[in-house]
Tab-separated table of C-alpha atoms and ligand atoms in Angstrom:
chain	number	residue	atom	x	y	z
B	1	UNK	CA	-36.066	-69.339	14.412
B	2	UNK	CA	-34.567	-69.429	11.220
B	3	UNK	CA	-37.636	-67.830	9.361
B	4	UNK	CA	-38.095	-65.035	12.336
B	5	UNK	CA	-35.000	-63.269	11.828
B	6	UNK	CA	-35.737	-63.942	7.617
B	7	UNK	CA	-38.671	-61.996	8.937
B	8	UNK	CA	-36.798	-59.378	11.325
B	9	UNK	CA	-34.859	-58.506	7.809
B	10	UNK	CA	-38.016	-58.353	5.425
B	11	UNK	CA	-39.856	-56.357	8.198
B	12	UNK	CA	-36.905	-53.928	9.423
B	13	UNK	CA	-36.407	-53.201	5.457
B	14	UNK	CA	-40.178	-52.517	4.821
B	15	UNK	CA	-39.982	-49.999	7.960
B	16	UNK	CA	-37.002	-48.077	7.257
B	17	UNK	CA	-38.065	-47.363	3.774
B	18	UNK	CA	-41.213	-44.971	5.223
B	19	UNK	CA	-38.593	-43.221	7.377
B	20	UNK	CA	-38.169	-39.697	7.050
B	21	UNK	CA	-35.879	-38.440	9.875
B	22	UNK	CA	-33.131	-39.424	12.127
B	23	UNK	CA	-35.235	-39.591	15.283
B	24	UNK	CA	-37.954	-41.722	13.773
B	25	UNK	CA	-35.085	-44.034	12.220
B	26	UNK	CA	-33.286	-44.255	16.158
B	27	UNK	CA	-36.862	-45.987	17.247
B	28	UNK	CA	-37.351	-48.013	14.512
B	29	UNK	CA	-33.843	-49.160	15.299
B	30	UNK	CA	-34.384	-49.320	19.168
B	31	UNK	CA	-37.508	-51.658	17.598
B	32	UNK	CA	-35.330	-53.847	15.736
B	33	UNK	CA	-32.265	-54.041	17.441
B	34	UNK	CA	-33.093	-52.608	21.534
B	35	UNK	CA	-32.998	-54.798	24.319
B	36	UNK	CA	-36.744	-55.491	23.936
B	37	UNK	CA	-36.621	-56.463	20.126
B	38	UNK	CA	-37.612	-59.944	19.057
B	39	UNK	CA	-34.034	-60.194	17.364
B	40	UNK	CA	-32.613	-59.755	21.070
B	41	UNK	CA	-34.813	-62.218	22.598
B	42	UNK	CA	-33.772	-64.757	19.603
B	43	UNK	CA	-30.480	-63.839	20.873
B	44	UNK	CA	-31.425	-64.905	24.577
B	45	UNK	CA	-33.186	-67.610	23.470
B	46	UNK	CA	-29.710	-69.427	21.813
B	47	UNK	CA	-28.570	-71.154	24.925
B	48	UNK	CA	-31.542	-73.326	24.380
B	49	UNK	CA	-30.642	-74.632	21.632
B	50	UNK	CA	-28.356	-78.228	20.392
B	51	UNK	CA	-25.186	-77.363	19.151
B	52	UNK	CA	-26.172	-77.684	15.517
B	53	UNK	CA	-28.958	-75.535	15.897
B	54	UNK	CA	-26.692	-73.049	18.089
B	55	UNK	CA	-24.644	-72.786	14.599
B	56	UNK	CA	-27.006	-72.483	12.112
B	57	UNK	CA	-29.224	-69.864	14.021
B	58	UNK	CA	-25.571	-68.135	15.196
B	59	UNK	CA	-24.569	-67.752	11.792
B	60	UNK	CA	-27.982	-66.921	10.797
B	61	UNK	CA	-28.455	-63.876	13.094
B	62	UNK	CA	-25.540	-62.576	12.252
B	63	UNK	CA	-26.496	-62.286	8.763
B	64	UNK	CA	-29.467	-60.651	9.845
B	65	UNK	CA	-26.905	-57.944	12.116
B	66	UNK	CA	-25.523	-57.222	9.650
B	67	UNK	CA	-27.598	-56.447	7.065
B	68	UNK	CA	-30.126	-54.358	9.721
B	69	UNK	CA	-26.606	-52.496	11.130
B	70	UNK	CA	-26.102	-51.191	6.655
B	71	UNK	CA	-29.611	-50.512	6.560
B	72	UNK	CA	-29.339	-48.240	9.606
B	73	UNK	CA	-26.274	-46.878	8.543
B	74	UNK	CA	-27.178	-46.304	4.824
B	75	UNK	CA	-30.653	-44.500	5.495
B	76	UNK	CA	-28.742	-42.258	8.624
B	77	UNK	CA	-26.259	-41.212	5.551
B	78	UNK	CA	-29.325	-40.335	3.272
B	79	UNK	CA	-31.589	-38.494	5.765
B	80	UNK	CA	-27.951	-36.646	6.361
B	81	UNK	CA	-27.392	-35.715	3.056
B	82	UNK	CA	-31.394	-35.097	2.234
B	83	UNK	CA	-30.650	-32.010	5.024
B	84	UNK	CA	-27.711	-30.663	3.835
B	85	UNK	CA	-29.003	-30.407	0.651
B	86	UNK	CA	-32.262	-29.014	2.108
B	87	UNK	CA	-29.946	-26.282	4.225
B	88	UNK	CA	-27.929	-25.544	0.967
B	89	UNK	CA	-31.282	-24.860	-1.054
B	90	UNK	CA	-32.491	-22.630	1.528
B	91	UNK	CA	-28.843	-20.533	2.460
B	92	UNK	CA	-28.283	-19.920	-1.281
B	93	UNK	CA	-26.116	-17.008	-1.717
B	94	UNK	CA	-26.914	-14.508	-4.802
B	95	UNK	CA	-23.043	-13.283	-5.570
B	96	UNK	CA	-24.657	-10.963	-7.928
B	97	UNK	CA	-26.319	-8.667	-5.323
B	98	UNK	CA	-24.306	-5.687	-4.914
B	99	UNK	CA	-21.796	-5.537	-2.318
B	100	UNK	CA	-21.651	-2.856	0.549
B	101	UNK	CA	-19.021	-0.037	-0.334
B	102	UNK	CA	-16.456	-0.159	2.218
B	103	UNK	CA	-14.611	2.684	3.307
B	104	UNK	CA	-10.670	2.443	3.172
B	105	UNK	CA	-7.500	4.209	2.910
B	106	UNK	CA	-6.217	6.308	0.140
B	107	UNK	CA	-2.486	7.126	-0.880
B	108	UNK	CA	-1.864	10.575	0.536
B	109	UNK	CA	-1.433	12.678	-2.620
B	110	UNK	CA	1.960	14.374	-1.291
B	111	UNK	CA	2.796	10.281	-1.777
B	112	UNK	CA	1.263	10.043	-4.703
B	113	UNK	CA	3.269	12.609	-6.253
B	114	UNK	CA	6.912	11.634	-4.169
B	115	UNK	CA	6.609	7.670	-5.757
B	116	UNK	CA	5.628	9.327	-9.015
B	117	UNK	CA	9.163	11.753	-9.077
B	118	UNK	CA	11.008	8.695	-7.123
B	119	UNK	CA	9.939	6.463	-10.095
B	120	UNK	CA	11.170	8.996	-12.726
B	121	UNK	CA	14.364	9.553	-11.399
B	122	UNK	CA	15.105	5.598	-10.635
B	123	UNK	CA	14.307	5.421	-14.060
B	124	UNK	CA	17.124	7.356	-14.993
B	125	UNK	CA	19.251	5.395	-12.806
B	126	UNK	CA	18.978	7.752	-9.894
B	127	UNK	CA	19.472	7.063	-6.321
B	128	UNK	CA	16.923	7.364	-3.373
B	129	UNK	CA	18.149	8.134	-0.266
B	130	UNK	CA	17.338	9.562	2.964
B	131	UNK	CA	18.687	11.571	5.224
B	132	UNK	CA	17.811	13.239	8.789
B	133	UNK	CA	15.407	15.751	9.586
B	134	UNK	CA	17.595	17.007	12.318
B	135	UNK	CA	20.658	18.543	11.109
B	136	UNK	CA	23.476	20.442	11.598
B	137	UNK	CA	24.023	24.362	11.261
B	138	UNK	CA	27.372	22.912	9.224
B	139	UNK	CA	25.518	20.529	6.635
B	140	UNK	CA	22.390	23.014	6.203
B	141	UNK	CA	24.258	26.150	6.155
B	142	UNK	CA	27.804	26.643	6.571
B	143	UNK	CA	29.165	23.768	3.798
B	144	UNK	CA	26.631	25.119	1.438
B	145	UNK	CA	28.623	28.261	1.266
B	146	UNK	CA	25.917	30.332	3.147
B	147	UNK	CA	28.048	32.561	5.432
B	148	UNK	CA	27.488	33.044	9.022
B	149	UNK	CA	26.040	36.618	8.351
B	150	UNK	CA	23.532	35.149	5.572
B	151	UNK	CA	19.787	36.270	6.664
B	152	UNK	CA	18.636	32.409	5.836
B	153	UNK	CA	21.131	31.583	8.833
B	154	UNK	CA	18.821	33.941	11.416
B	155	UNK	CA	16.964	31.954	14.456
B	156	UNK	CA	13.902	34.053	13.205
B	157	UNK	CA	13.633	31.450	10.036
B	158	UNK	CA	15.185	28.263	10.938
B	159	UNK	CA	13.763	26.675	13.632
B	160	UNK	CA	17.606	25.955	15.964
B	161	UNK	CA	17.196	23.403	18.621
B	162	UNK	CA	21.080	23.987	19.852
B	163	UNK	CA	23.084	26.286	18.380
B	164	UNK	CA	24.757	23.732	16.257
B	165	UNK	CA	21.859	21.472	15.636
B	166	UNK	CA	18.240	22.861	13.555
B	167	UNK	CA	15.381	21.098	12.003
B	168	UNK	CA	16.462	20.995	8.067
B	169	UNK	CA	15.405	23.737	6.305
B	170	UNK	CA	15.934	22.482	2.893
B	171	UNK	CA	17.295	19.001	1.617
B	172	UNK	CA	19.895	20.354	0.191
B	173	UNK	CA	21.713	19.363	3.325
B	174	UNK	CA	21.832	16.326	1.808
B	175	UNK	CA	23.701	17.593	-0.781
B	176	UNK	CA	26.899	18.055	1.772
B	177	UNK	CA	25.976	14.246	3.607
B	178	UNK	CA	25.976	12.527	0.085
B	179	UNK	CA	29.558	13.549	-1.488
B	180	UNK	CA	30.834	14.029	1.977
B	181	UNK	CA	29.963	10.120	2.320
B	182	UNK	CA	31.423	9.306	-1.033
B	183	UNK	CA	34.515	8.900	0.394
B	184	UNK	CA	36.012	7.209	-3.271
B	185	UNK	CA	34.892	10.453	-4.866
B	186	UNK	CA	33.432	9.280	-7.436
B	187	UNK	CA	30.587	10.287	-10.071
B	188	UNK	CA	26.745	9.737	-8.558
B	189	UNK	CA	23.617	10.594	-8.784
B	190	UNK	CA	20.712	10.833	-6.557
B	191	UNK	CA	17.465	12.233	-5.215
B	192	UNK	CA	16.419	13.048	-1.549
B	193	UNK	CA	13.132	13.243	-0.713
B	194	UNK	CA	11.768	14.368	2.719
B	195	UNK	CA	10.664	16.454	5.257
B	196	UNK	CA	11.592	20.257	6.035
B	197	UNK	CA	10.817	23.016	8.226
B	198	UNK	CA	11.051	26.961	8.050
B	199	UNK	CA	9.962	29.506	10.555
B	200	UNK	CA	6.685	30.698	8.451
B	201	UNK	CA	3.415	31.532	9.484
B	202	UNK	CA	0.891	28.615	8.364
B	203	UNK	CA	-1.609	29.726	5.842
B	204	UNK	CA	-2.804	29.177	2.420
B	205	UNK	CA	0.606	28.826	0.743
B	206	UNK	CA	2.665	28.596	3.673
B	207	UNK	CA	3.645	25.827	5.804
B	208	UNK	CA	5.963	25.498	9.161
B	209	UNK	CA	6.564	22.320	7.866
B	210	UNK	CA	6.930	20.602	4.045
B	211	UNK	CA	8.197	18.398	2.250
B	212	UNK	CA	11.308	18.596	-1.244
B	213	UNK	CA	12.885	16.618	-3.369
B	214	UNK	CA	16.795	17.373	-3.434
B	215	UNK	CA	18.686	16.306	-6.824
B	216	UNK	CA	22.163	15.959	-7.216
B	217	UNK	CA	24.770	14.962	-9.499
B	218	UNK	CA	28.159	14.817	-9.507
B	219	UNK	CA	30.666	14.262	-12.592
B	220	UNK	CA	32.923	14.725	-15.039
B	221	UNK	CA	31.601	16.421	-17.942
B	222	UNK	CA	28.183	17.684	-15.891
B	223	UNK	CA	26.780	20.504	-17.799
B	224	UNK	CA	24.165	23.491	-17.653
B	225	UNK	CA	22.567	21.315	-20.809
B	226	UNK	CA	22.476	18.039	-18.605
B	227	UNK	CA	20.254	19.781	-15.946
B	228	UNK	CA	17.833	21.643	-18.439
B	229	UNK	CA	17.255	18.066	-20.226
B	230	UNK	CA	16.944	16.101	-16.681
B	231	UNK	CA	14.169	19.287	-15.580
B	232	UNK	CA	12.650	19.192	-19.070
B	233	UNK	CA	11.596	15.561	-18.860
B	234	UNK	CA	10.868	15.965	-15.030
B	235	UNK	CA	8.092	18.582	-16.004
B	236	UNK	CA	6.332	16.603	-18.768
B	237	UNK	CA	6.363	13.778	-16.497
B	238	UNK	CA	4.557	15.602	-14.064
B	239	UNK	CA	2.614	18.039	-16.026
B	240	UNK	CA	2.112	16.687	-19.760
B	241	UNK	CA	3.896	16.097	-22.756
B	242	UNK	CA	3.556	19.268	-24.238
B	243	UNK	CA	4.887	21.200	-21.381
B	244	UNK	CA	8.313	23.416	-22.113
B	245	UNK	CA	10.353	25.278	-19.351
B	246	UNK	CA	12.103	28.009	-18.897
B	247	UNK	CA	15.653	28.923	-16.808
B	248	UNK	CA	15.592	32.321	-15.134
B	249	UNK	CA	18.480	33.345	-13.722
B	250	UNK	CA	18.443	33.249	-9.807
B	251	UNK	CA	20.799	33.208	-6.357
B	252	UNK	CA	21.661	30.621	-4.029
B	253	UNK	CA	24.711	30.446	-2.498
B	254	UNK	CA	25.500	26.829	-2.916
B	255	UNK	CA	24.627	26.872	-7.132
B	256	UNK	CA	26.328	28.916	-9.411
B	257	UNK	CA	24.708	29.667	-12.075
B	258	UNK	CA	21.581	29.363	-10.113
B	259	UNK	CA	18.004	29.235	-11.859
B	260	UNK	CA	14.057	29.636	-11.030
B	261	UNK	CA	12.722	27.245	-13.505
B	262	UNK	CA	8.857	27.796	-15.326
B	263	UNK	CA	7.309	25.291	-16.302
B	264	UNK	CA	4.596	26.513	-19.128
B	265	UNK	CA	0.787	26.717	-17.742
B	266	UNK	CA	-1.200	23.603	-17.906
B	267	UNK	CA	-4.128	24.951	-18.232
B	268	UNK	CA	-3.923	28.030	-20.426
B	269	UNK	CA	-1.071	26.651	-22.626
B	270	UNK	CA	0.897	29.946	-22.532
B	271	UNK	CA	-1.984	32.261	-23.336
B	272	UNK	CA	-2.490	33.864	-19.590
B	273	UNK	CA	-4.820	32.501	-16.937
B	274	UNK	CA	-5.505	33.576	-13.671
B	275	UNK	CA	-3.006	30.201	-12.525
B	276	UNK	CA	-0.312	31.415	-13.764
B	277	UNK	CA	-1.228	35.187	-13.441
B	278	UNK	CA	-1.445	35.905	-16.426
B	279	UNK	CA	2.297	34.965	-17.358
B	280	UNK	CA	1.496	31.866	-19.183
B	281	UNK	CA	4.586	30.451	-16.982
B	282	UNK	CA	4.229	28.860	-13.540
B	283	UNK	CA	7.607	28.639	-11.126
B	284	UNK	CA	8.284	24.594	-9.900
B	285	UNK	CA	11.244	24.749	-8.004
B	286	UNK	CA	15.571	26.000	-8.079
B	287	UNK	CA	18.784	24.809	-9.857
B	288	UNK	CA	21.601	25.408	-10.578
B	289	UNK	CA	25.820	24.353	-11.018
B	290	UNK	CA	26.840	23.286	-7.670
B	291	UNK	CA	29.121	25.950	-6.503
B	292	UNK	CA	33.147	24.927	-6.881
B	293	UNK	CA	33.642	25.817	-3.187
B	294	UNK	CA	30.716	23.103	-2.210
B	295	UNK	CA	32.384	20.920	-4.100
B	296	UNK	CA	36.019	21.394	-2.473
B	297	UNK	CA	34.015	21.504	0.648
B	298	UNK	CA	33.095	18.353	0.468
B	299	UNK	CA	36.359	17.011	-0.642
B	300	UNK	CA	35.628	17.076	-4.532
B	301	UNK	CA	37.989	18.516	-6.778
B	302	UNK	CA	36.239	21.127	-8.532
B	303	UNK	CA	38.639	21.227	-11.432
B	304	UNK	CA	38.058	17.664	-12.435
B	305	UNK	CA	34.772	17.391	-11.917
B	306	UNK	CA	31.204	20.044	-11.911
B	307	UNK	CA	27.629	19.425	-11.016
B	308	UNK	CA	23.889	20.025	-10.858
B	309	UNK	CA	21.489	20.350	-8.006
B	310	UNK	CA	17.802	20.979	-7.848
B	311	UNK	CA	15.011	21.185	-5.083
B	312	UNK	CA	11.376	21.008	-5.702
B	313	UNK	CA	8.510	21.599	-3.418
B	314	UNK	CA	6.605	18.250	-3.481
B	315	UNK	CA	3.661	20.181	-1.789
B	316	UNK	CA	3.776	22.828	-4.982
B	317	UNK	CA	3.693	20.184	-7.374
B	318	UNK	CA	0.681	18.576	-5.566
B	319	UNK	CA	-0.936	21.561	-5.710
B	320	UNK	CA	-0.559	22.601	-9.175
B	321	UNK	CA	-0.969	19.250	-10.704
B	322	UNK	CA	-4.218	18.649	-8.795
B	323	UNK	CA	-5.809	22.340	-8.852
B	324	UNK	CA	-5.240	22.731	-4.963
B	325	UNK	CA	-5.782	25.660	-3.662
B	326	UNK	CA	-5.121	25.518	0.135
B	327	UNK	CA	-2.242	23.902	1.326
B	328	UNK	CA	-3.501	23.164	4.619
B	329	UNK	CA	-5.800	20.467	3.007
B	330	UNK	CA	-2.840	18.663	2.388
B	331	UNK	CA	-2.484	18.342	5.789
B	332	UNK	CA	-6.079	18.137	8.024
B	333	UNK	CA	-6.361	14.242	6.742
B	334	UNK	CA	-10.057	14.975	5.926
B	335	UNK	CA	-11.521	11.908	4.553
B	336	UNK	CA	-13.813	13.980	2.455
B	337	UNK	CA	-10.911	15.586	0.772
B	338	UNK	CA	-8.201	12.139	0.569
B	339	UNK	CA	-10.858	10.280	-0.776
B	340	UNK	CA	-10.744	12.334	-4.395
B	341	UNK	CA	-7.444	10.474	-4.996
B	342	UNK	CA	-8.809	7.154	-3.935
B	343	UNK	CA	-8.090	5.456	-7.250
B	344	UNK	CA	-11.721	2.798	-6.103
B	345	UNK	CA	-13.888	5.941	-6.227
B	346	UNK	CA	-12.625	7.930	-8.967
N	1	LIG	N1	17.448	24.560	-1.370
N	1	LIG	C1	16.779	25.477	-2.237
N	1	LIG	C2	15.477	25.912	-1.558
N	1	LIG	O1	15.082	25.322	-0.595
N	1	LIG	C3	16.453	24.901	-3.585
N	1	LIG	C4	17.662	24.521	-4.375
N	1	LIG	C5	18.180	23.247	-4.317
N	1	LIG	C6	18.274	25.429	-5.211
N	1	LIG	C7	19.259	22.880	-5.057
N	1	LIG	C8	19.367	25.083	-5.956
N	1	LIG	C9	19.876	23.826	-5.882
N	1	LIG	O2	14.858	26.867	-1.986
C-alpha cells in the first residue's frame, strides 16, 4: 500500500504539471483525491489492516495529503496569477493618449476683477466688508447729506420698496453703516464691494442692476494727497504700470472736494483713440473728502479727524480692462463668452 500512494504522489505530480487551467486542475484533483480515487479507496481499505500496518500506512497517506493538497494549492495560485497577468497585458492603459477636454466653470470676470481690487486693498491693510442690498432712504440718502429735495432722492431713479426702505443705489451707504458701527470712533479703513440698483433702462452701457466697490477711510491726518496716492496705485494695478490719473473736480453731496478721476488710455497711451474719444483720458469712478457734516452725522468729530471715499463701477473696470463692449454680456452667462476668461483655455 505503501508504494501506491508513493505512486498516487509521483503520478498526481506528473499530471498537474501538463495543467493549464483551473477547471482541468478541479478533475485532475476530483482524480486524485474524489470519492472514487485510488487514494480514497486506500483510505477505505485501512480498517483491514493490523495495527502496525494501520500506522505506518496512516502516517503514510497523510504524507501523501499533504503533499497532493500544496500541489493543488500551489498550481491554483499559478494558473491565478498566469490570468491576471494575461488580463493586465491585454487592459494596458496608454496614459499618453490625449485626454477628452472637459467642459467646466470659469470665474465670472465681474469676480475676477472684485478678488483682484479686494486683494489690492487687503494688501494695504484694508477691510472687506459687506453690507445689505436693501437699505434705508436714511443710510443711502439722507446721512449722506443728500437733501430730501435732491433729484437722486426721486422714485423715478431709485427703485423704493416702502417709503423708508429702497434697493441701494450706491455703496456708499455703507459709508454711513461703517462709522455709524464704529461706535469707539476710531481711525479705519475699508472697502465694500457689492451689488446696486438704479432705475435705468438696460442697454449697452446701462444696467438696472450693478455692481461698486465703496472705499473709505477715516483719520486723523487723512489728506487730498492720501486719496490721489491710494487711486494712483489702484489704477496701475488694474490697468498697467505706466498708467497716470487725473482729479477733475466734481459734486456729490456726501464728498467735499469731490473728483471724477481719469485714468490715462491703455491703449493709445495719451495720444487719442476712439476708447477714450479721442481724450487720451478714460473716467474710472468718484472721490472725494468725506463731507464734515457726514462725518458729524455719523457721530465723528469732524474737527479732529477728515476722510476719503471712493466708488468704482466694477462692471466699468471689467469692461475697459477686457475691451468689452456690451455690458449685457456680462450678464447672459453665455458659455461662449465666460469661457474667454477660463484661465484652462486661454
Ligand atoms: N456713490 C457715488 C456714485 O455712485 C460714487 C462716490 C463714492 C463718489 C464715494 C464719492 C465718494 O456715483
Amino acid at each position: 500500500m505503501k508504494e501506491k500512494l508513493e505512486q498516487i504522489k509521483v503520478d498526481a505530480e506528473e499530471e498537474i504539471k501538463n495543467v493549464k487551467d483551473e477547471n482541468a486542475l478541479n478533475n485532475v484533483k476530483s482524480k486524485y483525491m474524489g470519492k472514487k480515487s485510488a487514494f480514497n479507496e486506500i483510505m477505505a481499505s485501512m480498517g483491514s489492516l493490523s495495527p502496525e500496518e494501520k500506522r505506518e500506512v496512516g502516517s503514510k497517506s497523510n504524507e501523501v495529503r499533504s503533499f497532493l493538497q500544496e500541489l493543488f494549492e500551489n498550481k491554483l495560485t499559478e494558473i491565478k496569477n498566469e490570468e491576471l497577468n494575461k488580463k493586465l497585458e491585454s487592459d494596458k492603459i496608454d496614459i499618453t493618449l490625449p485626454s477628452k477636454k472637459r467642459k467646466s466653470g470659469t470665474k465670472h470676470p465681474l469676480n475676477i476683477v472684485r478678488e483682484e481690487i479686494e486683494d489690492l486693498f487687503i494688501s494695504m491693510g484694508y477691510d472687506v466688508v459687506d453690507g445689505p442690498e436693501i437699505d434705508t432712504d436714511a443710510n443711502c440718502f439722507e446721512l449722506l447729506n443728500l437733501p430730501p429735495s435732491h433729484p437722486a432722492r426721486d422714485a423715478q431713479d431709485s427703485f423704493y420698496i416702502t417709503e423708508e426702505m429702497l434697493l441701494r443705489p450706491h455703496t456708499s451707504a455703507m459709508q454711513v453703516r461703517s462709522m455709524l458701527a464704529n461706535t469707539e470712533k476710531k481711525p479705519f479703513k475699508l472697502i465694500c464691494p457689492g451689488k446696486t440698483y438704479r432705475r435705468d433702462d438696460d442697454d449697452a452701457t446701462h444696467s438696472h442692476q450693478f455692481s461698486q466697490v465703496e472705499g473709505l477711510v477715516v483719520g486723523e491726518d487723512i489728506s487730498l494727497s492720501d486719496l490721489k496716492g491710494t487711486l494712483e496705485l489702484f489704477a496701475k494695478k488694474m490697468f498697467g504700470k505706466d498708467r497716470e490719473i487725473r482729479f477733475r473736480a466734481s459734486y456729490f453731496p456726501f464728498t467735499e472736494p469731490s473728483y471724477e478721476v481719469d485714468v490715462s488710455c491703455f491703449n493709445c497711451n495719451k495720444k487719442g483713440c476712439s476708447m477714450c474719444k479721442g481724450t487720451g483720458w478714460i473716467e474710472i469712478l468718484g472721490c472725494g473728502m468725506v463731507h464734515p457734516t457726514v462725518l458729524e452725522n455719523c457721530g465723528f468729530d469732524h474737527t479732529k479727524y477728515q476722510g476719503f471715499a471712493f466708488g468704482v463701477g466694477i462692471e466699468r473696470v471689467t469692461m475697459l480692462k477686457y475691451g468689452i463692449t456690451n455690458l449685457k454680456l456680462l450678464y447672459q452667462n453665455d458659455y461662449r463668452f465666460l469661457k474667454n476668461f477660463d484661465r484652462k483655455e486661454m
